[in-house]
XYZ file of C-alpha atoms in Angstrom:
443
model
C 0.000 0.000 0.000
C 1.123 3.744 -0.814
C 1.584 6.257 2.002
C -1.790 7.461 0.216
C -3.797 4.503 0.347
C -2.791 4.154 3.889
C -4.041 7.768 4.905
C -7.270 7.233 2.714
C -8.105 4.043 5.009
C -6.739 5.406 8.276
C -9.634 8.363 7.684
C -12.199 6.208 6.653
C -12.067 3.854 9.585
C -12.163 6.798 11.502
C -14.869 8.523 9.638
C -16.949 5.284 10.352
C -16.305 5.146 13.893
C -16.194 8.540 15.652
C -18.282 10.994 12.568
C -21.699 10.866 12.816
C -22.793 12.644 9.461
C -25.896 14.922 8.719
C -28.019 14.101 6.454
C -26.355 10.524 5.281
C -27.746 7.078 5.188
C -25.859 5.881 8.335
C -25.592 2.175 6.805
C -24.175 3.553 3.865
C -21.311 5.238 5.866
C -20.578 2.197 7.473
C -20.286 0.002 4.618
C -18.512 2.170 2.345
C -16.971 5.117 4.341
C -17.294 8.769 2.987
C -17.893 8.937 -0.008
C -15.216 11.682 -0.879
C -12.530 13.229 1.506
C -12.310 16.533 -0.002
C -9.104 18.459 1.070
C -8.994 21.390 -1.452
C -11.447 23.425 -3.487
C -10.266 25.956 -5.997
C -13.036 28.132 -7.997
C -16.036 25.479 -8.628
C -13.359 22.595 -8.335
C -13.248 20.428 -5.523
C -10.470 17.820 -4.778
C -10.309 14.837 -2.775
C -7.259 12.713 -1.148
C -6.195 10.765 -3.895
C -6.407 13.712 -6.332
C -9.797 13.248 -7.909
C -11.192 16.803 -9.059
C -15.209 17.203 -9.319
C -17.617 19.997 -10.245
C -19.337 21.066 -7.469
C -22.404 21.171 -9.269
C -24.306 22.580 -5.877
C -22.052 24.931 -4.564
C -21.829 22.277 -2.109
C -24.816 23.692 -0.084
C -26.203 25.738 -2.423
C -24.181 28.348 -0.624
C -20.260 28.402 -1.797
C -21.466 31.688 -3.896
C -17.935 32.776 -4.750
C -16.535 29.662 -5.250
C -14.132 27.838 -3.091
C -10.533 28.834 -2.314
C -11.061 32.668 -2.247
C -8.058 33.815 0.125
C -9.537 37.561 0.109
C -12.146 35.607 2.807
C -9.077 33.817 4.850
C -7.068 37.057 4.975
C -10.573 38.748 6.187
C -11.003 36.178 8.659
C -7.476 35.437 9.853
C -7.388 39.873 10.279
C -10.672 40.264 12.295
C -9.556 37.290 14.695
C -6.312 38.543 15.300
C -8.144 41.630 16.722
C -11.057 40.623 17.998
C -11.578 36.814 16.953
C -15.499 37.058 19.481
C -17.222 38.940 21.951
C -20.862 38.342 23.204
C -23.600 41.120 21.656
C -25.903 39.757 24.794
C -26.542 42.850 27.250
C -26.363 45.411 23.987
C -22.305 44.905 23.783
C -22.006 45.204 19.952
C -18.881 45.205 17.782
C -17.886 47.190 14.866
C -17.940 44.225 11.930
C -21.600 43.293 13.158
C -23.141 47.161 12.850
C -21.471 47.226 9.863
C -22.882 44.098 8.225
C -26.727 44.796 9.590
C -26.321 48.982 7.908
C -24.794 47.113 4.909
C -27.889 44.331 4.387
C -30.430 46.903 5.322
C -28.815 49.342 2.161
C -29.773 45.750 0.065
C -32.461 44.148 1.172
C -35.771 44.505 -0.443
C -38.843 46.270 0.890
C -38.503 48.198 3.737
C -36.605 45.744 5.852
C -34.182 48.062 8.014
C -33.063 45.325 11.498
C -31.073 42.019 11.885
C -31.313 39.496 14.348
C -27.800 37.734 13.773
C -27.746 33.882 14.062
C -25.240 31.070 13.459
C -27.307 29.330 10.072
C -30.500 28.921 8.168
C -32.264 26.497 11.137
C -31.861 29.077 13.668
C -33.200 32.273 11.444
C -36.174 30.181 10.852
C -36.595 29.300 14.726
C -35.867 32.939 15.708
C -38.297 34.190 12.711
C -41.169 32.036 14.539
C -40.189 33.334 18.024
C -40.413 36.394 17.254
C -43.387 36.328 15.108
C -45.415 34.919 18.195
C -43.546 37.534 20.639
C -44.702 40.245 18.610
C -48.144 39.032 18.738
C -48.080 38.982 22.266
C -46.694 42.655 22.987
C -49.435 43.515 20.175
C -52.492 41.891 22.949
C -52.892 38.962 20.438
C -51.288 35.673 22.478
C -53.195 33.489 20.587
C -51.830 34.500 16.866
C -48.739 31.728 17.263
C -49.899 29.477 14.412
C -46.893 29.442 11.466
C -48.356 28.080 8.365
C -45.750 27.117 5.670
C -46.189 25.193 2.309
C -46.214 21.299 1.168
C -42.233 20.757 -0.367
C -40.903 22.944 1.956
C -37.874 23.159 3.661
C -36.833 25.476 6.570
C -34.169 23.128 8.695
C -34.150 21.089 11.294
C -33.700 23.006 14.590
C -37.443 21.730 16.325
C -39.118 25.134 15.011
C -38.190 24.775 11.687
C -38.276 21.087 11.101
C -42.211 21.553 12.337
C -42.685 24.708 9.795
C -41.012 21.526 7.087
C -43.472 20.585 4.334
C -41.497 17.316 3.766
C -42.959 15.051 5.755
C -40.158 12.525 6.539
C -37.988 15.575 8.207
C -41.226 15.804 11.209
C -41.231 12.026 11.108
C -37.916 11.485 11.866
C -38.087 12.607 15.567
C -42.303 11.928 15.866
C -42.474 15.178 17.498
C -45.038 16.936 15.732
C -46.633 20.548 17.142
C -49.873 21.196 16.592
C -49.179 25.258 16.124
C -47.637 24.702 12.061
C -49.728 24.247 9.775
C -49.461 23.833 6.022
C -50.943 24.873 2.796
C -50.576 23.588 -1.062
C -46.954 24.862 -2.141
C -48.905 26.903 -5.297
C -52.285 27.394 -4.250
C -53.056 30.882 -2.631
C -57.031 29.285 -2.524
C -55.477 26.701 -0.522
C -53.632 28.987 1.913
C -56.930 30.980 2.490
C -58.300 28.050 3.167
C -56.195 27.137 5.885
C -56.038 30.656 7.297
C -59.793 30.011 7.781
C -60.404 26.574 8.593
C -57.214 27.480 11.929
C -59.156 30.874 12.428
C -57.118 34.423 11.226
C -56.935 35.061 14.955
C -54.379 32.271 15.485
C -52.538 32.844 13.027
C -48.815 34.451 13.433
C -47.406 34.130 10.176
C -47.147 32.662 6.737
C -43.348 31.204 5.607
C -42.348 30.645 1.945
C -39.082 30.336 0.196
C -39.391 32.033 -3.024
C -38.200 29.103 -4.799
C -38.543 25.946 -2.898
C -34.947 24.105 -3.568
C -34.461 20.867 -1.286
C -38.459 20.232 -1.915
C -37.660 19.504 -5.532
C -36.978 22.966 -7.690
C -40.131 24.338 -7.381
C -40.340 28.449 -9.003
C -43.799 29.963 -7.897
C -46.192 30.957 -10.745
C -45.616 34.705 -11.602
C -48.707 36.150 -9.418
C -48.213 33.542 -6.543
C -46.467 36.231 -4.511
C -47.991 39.380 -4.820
C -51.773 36.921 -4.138
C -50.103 35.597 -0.476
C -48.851 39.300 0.068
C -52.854 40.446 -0.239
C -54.008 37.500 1.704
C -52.015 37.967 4.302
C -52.427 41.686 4.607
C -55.871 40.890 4.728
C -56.206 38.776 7.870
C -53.580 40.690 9.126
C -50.668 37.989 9.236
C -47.193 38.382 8.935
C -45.175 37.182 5.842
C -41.594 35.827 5.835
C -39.717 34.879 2.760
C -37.062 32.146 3.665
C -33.918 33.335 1.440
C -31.428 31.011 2.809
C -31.152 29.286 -0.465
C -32.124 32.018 -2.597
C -30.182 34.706 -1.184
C -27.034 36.909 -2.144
C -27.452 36.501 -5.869
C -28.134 32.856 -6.136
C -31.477 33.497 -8.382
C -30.156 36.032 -10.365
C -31.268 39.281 -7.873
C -29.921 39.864 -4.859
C -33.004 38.188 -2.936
C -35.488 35.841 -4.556
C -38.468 37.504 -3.469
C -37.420 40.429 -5.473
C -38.633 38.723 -9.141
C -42.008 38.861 -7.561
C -42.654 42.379 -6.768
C -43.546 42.365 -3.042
C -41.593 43.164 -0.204
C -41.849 40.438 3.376
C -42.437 41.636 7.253
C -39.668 39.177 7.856
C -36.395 37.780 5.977
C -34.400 34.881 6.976
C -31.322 34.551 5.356
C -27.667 32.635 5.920
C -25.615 30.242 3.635
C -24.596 32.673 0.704
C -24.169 35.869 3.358
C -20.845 34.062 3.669
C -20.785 31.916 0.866
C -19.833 29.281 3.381
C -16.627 30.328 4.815
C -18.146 31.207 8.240
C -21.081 30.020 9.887
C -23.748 32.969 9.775
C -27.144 33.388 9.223
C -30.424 36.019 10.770
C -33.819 37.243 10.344
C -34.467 40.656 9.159
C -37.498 42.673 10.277
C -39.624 45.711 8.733
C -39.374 48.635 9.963
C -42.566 49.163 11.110
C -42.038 45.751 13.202
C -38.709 46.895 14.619
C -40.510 50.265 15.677
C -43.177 48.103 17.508
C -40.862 45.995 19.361
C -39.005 49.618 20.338
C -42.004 51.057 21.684
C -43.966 47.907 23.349
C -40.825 46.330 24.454
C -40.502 46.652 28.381
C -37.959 43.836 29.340
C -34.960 41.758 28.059
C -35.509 40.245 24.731
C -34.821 36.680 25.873
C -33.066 34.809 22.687
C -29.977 34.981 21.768
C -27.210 32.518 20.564
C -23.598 32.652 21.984
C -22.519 33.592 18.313
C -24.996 35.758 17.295
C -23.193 38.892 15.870
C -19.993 37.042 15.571
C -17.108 39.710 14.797
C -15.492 37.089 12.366
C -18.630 36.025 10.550
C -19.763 39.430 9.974
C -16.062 40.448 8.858
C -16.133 37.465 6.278
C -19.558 38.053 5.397
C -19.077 42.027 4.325
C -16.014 41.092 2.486
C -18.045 38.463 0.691
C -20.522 40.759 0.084
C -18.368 42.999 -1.684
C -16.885 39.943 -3.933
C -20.616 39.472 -5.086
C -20.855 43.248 -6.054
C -17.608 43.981 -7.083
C -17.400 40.500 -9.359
C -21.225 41.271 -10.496
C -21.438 37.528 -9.724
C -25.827 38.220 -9.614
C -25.736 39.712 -13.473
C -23.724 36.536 -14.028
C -25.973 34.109 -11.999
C -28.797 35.270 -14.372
C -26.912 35.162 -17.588
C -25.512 31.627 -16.165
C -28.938 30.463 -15.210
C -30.323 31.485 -18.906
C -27.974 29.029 -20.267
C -28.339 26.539 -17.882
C -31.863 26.437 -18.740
C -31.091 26.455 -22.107
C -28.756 23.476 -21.628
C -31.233 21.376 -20.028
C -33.620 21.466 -22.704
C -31.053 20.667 -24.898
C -30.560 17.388 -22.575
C -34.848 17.370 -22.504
C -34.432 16.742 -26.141
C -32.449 13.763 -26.124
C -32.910 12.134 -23.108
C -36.402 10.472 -23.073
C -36.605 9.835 -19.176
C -36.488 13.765 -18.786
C -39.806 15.269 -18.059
C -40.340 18.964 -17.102
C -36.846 20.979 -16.723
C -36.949 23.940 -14.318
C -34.647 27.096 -12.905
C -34.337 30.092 -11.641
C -30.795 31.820 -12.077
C -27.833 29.102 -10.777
C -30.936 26.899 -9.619
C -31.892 24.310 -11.958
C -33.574 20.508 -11.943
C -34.854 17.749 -13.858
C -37.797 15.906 -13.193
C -37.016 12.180 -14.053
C -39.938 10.044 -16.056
C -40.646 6.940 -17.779
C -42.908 8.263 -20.463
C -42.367 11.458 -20.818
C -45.563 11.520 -23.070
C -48.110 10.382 -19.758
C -45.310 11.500 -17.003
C -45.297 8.313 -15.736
C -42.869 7.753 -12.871
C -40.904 4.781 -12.749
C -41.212 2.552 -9.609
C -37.772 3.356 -8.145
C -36.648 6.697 -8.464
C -33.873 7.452 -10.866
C -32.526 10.641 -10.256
C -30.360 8.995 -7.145
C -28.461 6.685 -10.222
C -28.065 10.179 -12.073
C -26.255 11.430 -9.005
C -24.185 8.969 -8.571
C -22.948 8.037 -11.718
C -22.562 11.820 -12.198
C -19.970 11.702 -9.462
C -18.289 9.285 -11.258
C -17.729 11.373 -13.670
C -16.888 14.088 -12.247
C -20.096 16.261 -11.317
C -21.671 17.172 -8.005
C -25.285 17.197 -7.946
C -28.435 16.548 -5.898
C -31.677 14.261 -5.968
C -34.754 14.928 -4.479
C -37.447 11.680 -4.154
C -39.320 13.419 -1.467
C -43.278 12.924 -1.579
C -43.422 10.947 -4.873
C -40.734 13.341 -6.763
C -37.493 12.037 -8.768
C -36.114 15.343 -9.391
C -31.952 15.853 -10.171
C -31.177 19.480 -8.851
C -28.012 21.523 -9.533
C -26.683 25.065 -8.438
C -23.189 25.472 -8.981
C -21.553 28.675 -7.878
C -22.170 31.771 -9.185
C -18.679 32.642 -10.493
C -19.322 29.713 -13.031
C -18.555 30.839 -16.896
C -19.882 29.360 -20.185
C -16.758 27.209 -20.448
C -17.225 25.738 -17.552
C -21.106 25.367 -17.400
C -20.469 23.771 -20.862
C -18.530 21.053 -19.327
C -21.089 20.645 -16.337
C -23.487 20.102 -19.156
C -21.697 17.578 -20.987
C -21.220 15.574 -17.909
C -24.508 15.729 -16.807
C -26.094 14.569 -20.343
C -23.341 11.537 -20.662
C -24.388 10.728 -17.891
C -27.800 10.839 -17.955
C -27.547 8.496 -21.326
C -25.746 6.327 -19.923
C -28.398 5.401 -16.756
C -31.043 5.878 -19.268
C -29.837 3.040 -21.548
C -29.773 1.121 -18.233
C -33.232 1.536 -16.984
C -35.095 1.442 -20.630
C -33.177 -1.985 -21.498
């Protein structure tokens, strides 16, 4: 054995035995190890131990924005913690990196959304977004508005607020602790979140959650007047909106925030993963104005949530010099001109690929519902998509399945400093391989 091969299984025993992973079929891990040990990425290039490169065809989380190996975010990062590497923003303490981030999102974000509640991910803005939601409610003299309703296909993490306010059924299943306070409406039918609001009662009701494009449901981009109908319906009953832009943030759909290609602004923003395009952990919930000025004047005591890392100096450092990457690089200009061609390229696949159905995207998010006659869109028995993804990594291409609820969807979103070059060999990948599982599973 090579010095190599001897590393490789020293870390995979070790993987197995002391690395519980998220997300992963446990059974797998054990009887196979990890899948990749990745120790370098370099633009939208990642590289494992023994030298094999791979597209990372979903910006790993959907968030590595920039692309990997940016050293303008390690000199950033390595800077701020040589000063001031953390200090606690509990009993109004603050530091200069945080205020600067929150004035910085509130120049950007749409609407009139002016504060930010600083958190350490995606799970926690959503759990913060509900908390606060139902504490507003109850400084307004309305205790009983703490319903959240969310949509079918959803998904908002998996902290115990957000895995509740989870469309996807098998997330709440997993732990069989289901809360009777989330509720949940068609993913694309306002009619069906009126519905709802009425059948609960308007009166319980705290808020309404949507991501503007649902992305580990299955691809889903809302209908053009889906948005601006949930903003009316919820202005009606009086119920606070919040658009979850954790995916869809920071240029991933081809504007700054995804909400923005529908014309209406939230009461509520959760954001994370591309604030920092995954170099440090940060995420938050932004509020209106006119909520912020209601929490200023009814507000008597302490507010009492926080996280030990909420307004973490080096986060918010990395995440304003990240910021100015996506600006300065126009990386959202390019995400839409990107995303056009993706789109392009997958109905170019559509075309000679018979097991692809309907194709789908909005800027760098794309996917490809899998069929067996594309002519009746019947499914086949087993989904196929998880094949696609694997043999794709064969190949050389990182990219995503979703089976969830009947679906047999492949998804990709590579970063958004991709160019035609290199979304032309992403393409060519994906379409070898997606002939060469099709011969498989119509022979």
């Amino acid at each position: 054995m090579t010095k190599v091969d001897n590393s490789v299984q020293e870390l995979s025993e070790l993987d197995k035995k002391y690395f519980l992973h998220p997300t992963s079929p446990i059974k797998q891990q054990q009887d196979q190890g990890p899948t990749f040990i990745f120790t370098e990425g370099k633009g939208i290039i990642l590289t494992d131990i023994v030298g094999n490169t791979v597209i990372d065809g979903m910006s790993s989380l959907w968030n590595v924005n920039v692309g990997h190996g940016r050293e303008e975010l390690g000199k950033v990062a390595m800077e701020q913690m040589s000063k001031l590497a953390f200090s606690s923003c509990f009993a109004t303490f603050s530091n200069e990196p945080a205020i600067r981030l929150a004035a910085k999102l509130a120049q950007i974000a749409p609407g009139d959304l002016s504060t930010t509640f600083f958190t350490s991910g995606g799970s926690e803005a959503n759990d913060t977004a509900y908390k606060l939601a139902r504490h507003y409610w109850i400084l307004k003299g309305q205790p009983n508005r703490r319903k959240i309703i969310s949509r079918t296909k959803s998904y908002h993490g998996v902290a115990m607020g957000s895995t509740n306010a989870t469309g996807l059924k098998p997330f709440r299943e997993f732990t069989n602790s289901f809360d009777p306070d989330f509720c949940y409406a068609d993913h694309f039918s306002t009619e069906d979140l009126r519905s709802v609001i009425e059948a609960e009662g308007p009166d319980t009701i705290a808020a309404f959650i949507a991501e503007p494009v649902q992305g580990a449901g299955g691809l889903h981009v809302a209908p053009d007047d889906y948005f601006k109908e949930v903003r009316r319906i919820c202005n009606e009953y009086g119920i606070l909106f919040i658009t979850d832009e954790v995916i869809t943030g920071f240029g991933r759909t081809g504007k700054y925030f995804g909400i923005e290609h529908y014309g209406v602004s939230p009461d509520m923003m959760c954001f994370a993963k591309g604030i920092t395009s995954g170099y440090a952990q940060l995420g938050g919930v932004m509020l209106s104005k006119n909520i912020h000025q209601d929490l200023m004047e009814l507000s008597t005591g302490t507010l009492l949530h926080g996280y030990t890392y909420s307004g973490h100096p080096m986060a918010c450092a990395v995440a304003l010099k990240n910021i100015e990457l996506i600006e300065q690089e126009e990386l959202i200009a390019n995400a839409e001109k990107m995303g056009k061609e993706m789109l392009k390229g997958f109905h170019g696949i559509q075309g000679e690929c018979r097991i692809i159905g309907k194709v789908k995207g909005l800027g760098l998010m794309g996917g490809l519902e899998i069929v067996k006659d594309r002519r009746t869109n019947e499914s086949f028995e087993t989904p196929v998509a998880p094949l696609i993804v694997a043999e794709a990594a064969k190949r050389g291409l990182i990219c995503r399945s979703v089976v969830f609820d009947g679906q047999d969807t492949v998804v990709i979103a590579p970063p958004l400093i991709i160019n035609r070059e290199e979304l032309t060999k992403l393409l060519d990948i994906l379409h070898e391989t997606i002939v060469a599982v099709e011969n498989k599973v119509l022979h």
